Coordinates of C-alpha atoms in Angstrom, one line a residue:
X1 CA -199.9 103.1 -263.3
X2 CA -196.6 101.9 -264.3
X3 CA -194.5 99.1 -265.1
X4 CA -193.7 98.5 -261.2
X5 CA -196.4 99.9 -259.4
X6 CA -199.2 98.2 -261.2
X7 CA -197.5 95.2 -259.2
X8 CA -198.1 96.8 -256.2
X9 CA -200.6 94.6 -253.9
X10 CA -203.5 96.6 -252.2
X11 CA -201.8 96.5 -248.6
X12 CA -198.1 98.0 -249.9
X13 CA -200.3 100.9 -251.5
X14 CA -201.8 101.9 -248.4
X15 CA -198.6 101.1 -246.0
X16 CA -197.5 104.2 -249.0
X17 CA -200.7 106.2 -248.1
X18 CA -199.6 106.0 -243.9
X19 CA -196.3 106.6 -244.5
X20 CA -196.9 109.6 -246.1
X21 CA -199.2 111.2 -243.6
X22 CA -196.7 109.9 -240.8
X23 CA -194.4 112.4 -242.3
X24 CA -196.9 115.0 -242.9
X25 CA -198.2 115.0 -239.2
X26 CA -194.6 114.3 -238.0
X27 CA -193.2 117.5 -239.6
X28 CA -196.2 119.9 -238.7
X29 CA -196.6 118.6 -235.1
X30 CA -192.5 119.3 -235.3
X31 CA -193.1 123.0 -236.5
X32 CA -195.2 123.5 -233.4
X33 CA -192.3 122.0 -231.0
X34 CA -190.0 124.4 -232.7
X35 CA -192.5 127.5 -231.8
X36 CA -192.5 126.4 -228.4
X37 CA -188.6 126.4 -227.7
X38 CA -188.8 122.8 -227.3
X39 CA -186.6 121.5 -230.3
X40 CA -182.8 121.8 -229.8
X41 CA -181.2 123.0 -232.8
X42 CA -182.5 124.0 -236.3
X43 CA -184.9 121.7 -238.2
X44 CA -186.2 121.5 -241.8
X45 CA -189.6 120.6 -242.6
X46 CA -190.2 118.4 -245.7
X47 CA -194.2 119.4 -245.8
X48 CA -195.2 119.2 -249.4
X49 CA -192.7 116.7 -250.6
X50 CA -194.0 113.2 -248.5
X51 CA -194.7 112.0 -252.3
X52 CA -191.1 112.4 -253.3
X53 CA -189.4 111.1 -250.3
X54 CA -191.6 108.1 -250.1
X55 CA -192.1 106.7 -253.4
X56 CA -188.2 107.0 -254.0
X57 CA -187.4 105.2 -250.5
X58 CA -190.2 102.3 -251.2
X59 CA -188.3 101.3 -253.8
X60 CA -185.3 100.2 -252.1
X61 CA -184.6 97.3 -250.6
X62 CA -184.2 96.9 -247.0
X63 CA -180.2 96.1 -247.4
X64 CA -179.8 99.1 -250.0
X65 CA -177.8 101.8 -248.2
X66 CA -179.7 105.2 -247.6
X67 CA -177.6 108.7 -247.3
X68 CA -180.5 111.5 -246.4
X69 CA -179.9 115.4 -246.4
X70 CA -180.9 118.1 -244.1
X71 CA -184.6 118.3 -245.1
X72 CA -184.4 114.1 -244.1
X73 CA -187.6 113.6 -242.1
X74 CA -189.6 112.1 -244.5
X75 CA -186.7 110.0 -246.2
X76 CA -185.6 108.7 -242.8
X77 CA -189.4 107.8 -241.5
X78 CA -189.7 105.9 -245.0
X79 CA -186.7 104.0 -244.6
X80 CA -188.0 102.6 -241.6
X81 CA -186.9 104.0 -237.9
X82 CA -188.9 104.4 -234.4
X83 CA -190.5 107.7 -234.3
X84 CA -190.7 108.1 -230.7
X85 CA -187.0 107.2 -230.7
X86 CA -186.8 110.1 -233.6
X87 CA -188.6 112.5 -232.2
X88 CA -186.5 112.2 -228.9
X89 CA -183.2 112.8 -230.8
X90 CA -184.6 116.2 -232.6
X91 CA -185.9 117.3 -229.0
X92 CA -182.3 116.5 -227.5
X93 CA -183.7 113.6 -225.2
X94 CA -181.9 110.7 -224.1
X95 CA -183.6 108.1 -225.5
X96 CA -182.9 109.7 -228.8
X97 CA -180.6 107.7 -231.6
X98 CA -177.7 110.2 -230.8
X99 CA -178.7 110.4 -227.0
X100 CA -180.1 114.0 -228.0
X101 CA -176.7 115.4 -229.4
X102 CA -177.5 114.8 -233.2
X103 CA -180.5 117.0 -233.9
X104 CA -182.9 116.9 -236.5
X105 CA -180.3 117.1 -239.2
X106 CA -178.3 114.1 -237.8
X107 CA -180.5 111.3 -237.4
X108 CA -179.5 107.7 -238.3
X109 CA -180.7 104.5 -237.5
X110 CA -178.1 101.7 -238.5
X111 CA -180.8 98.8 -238.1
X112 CA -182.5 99.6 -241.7
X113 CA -179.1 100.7 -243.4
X114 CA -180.3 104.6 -242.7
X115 CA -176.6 105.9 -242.7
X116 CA -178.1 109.7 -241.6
X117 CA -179.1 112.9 -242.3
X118 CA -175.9 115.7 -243.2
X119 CA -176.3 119.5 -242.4
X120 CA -173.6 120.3 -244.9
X121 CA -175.0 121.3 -248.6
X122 CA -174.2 118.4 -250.9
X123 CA -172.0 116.6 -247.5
X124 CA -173.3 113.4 -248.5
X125 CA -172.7 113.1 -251.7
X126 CA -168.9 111.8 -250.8
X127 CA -169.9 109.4 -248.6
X128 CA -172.0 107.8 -250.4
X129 CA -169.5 107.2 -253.5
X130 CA -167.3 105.5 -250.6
X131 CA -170.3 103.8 -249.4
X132 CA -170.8 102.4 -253.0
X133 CA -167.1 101.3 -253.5
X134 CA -167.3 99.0 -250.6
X135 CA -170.6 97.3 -252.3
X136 CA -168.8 96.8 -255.3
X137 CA -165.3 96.0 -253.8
X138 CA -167.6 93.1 -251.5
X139 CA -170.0 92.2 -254.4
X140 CA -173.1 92.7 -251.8
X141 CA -175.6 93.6 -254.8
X142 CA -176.8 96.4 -252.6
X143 CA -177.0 99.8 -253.7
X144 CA -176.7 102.8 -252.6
X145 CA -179.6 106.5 -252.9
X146 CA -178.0 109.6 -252.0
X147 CA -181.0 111.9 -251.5
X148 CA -180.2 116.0 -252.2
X149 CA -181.4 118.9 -252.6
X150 CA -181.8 121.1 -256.2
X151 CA -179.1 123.3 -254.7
X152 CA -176.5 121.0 -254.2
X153 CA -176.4 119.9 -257.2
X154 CA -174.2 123.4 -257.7
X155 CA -171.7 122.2 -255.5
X156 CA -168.0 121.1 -256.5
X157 CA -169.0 118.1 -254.7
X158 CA -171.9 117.0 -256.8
X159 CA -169.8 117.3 -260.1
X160 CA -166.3 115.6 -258.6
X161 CA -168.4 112.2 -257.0
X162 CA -170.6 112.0 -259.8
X163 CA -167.7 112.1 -262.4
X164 CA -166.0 110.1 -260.1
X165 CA -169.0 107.3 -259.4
X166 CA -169.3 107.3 -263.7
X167 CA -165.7 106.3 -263.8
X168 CA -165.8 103.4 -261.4
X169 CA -169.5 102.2 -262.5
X170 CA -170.1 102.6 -258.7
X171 CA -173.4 101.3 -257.7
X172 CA -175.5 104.5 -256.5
X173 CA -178.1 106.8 -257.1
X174 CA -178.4 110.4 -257.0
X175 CA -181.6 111.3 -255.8
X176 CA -182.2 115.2 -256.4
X177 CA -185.5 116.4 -255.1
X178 CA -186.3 119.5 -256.7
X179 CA -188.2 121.6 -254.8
X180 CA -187.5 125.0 -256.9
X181 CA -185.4 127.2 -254.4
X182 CA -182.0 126.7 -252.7
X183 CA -182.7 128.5 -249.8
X184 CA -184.0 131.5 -251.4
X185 CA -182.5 131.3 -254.2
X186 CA -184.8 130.1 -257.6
X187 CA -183.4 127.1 -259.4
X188 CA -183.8 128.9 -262.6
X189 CA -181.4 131.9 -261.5
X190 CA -178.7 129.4 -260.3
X191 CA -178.3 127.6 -263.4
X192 CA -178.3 127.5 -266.9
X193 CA -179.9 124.0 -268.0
X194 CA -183.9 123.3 -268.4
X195 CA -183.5 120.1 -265.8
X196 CA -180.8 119.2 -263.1
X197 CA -180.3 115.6 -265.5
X198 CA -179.5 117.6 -268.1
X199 CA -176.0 117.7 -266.5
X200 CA -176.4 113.5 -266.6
X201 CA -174.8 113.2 -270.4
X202 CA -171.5 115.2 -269.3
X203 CA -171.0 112.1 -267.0
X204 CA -172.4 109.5 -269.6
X205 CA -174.3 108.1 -266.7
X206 CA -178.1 107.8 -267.3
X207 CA -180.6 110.0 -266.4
X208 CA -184.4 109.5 -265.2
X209 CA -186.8 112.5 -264.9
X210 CA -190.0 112.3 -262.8
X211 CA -191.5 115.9 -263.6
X212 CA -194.4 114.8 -261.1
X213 CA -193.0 114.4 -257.7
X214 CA -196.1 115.1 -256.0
X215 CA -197.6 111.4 -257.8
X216 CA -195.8 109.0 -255.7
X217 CA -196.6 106.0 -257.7
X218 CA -194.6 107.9 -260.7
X219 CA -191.6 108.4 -258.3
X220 CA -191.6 105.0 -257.4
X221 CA -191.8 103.5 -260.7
X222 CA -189.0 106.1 -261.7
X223 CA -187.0 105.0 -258.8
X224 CA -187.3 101.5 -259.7
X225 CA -186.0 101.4 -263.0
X226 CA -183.2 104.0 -261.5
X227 CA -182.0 100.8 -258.8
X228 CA -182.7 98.0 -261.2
X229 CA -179.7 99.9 -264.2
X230 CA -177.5 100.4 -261.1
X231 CA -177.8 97.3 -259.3
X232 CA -177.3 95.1 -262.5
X233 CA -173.6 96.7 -263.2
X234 CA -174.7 99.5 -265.1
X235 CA -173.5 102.8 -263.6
X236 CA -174.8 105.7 -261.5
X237 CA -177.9 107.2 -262.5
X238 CA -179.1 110.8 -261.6
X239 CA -182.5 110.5 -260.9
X240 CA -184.5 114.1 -260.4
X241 CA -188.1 114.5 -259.3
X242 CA -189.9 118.1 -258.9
X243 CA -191.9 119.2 -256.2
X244 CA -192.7 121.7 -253.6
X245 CA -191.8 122.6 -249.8
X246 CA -195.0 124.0 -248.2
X247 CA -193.0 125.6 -245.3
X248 CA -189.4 128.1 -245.6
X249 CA -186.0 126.5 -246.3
X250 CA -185.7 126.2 -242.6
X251 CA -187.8 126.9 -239.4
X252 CA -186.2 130.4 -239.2
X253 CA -187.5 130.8 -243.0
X254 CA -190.9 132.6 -243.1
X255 CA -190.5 132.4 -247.3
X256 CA -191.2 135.8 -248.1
X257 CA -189.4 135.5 -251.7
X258 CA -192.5 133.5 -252.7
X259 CA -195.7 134.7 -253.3
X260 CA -198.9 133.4 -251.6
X261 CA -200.7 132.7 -254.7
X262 CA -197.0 130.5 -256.4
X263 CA -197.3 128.9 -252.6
X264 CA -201.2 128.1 -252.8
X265 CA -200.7 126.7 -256.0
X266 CA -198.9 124.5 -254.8
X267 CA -200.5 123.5 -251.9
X268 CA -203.4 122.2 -254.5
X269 CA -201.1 119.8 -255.7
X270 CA -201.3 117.8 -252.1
X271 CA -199.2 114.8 -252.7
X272 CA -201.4 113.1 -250.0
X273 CA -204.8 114.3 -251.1
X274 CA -203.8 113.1 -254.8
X275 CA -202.8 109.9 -253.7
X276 CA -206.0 109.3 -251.5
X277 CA -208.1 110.1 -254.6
X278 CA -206.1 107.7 -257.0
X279 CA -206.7 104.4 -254.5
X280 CA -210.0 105.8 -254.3
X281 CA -210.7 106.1 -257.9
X282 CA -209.3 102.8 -258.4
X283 CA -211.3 101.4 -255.6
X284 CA -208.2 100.4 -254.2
X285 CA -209.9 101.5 -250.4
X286 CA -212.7 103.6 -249.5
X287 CA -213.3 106.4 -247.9
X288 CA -213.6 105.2 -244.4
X289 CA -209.6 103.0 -244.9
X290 CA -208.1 106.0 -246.1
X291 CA -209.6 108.5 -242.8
X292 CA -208.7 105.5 -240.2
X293 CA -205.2 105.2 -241.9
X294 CA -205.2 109.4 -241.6
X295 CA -206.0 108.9 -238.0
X296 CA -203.7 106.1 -237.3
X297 CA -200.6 108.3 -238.3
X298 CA -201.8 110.9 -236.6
X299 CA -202.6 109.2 -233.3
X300 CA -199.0 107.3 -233.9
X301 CA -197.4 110.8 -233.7
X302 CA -199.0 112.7 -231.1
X303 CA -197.5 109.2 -228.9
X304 CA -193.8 110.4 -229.9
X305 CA -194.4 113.6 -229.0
X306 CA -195.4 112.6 -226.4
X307 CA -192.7 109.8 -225.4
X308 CA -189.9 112.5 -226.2
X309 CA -191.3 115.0 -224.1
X310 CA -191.7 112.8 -220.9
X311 CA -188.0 111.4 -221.9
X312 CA -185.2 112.9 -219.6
X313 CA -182.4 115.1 -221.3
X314 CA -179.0 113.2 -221.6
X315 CA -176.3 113.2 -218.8
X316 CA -173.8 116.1 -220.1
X317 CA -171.3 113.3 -219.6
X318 CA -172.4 112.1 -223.6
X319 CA -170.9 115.0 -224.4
X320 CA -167.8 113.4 -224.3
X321 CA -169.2 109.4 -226.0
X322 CA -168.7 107.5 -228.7
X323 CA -166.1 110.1 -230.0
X324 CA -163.3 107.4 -230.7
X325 CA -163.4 104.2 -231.8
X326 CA -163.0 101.8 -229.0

């Protein structure tokens, strides 16, 4: 383990372990929603990357400001929200944290800082420079994670706010999970430098590279020192992790620009399976922990699906809510 995680106590590790397979079961009880014609909108599943998502959000503090992108699930469930409540919103129910009008690329949930998911490529990247002014502007100590994907990190955007966030020694993170393709397009066809922090030293802001995101206590620890530079005054950092989505780019993506055997190597790298064998090996838990904790999430899921389904759909009267400031 690491400098951070070997502080970790027995009961944060496996709080880890049930987050992770709350967003595994959450996005592949989602997928079968989506078959059904019961999720309103398009969704993105972030199967395969739970390790990424969850050691980088674990190491933020409850006040620290969270921006997600479209393939959010499993950064939003780690920040802390009310699945049933989630699951509502990407089903277009009432009860959901939009009233049903946000979607699965638009959920927020203010309580726990979780400023919300953005459907546009690289969308969040602005507002979370703005978001980081006002911390250092108020002196809150808080930082700011701006989670993206690889191919974002293409985008105008990504170049102007991090230039911009170097200048003004803004307090944020860029948190690029690399999961190999933009859509279909491979990483190594859409740009011309070994790693995305390569691009860090143009910016002079610093860079940390976890090349395993699928270990989650190596994303944490990475994350860690990545919020501790920023939050003592020292700059942005671009933080990168590499890992794998199981699933398509979307739900309308059946991946055929991959090759079984690149996807099934993959799939042997189970974040969730590695990390079960780690507190296993380390006698952190046993075998019989780690299944109830695997049928915890599970059973905790299979509720929000089916709170959201029972929930009524919103009045069309929202429709026309919250869209000015009172």
């Amino acid at each position: 383990m690491g400098k951070y995680s070997d502080k970790l106590t027995k009961e944060q590790k496996l709080e880890m372990l049930k987050t992770m397979e709350i967003c595994r079961h959450f996005d592949l009880e989602l997928s079968k929603l989506y078959a059904r014609g019961l999720v309103a909108g398009m969704t993105h599943y972030s199967v395969g990357e739970e390790a990424a998502n969850v050691g980088s959000v674990f190491a933020m503090k409850l006040e620290d400001i969270m921006y997600s992108n479209h393939r959010g699930h499993g950064q939003t469930i780690s920040k802390g929200i009310d699945i049933n409540l989630m699951m509502a919103e990407i089903l277009g129910r009432e009860p959901g944290y939009c009233k049903g009008r946000g979607g699965s690329m638009h959920v927020f949930n203010l309580e726990v800082n979780n400023m919300g998911c953005n459907g546009i490529v690289g969308g969040g990247q602005g507002l979370s420079i703005g978001a980081a002014f006002v911390q250092k502007r108020k002196k809150t100590g808080n930082v700011v994670v701006s989670f993206m994907g690889d191919g974002s990190t293409n985008e105008g955007s990504f170049h102007e706010t991090l230039n911009m966030a170097s200048i003004w020694d803004l307090p944020v993170v860029y948190c690029v999970i690399n999961n190999k393709y933009g859509i279909s397009m491979d990483i190594n066809n859409a740009m011309n430098v070994e790693n995305i922090v390569d691009r860090a030293s143009a910016y002079n802001v610093k860079a940390i590279h976890v090349k395993d995101g699928n270990d989650v206590l190596a994303v944490y620890d990475g994350m860690m020192e990545a919020i501790e530079h920023t939050r003592a005054g020292k700059g942005p950092v671009l933080f990168e992790t590499n890992t794998y989505r199981w699933f398509g780019h979307s739900a309308s993506d059946a991946g055929a620009y991959r090759s079984r055997e690149e996807v099934n190597a993959w799939r042997e790298k189970d974040p969730i399976e590695a990390f079960r064998k780690v507190l296993l090996d380390d006698k952190t838990a046993n075998i019989d922990e780690l299944d109830a904790i695997r049928e915890e999430a599970t059973k905790e899921v299979k509720e929000a699906v089916k709170f959201a389904k029972n929930a009524p759909f919103p009045d069309e009267s929202v429709a026309f809510e919250d869209n000015y400031a009172d």
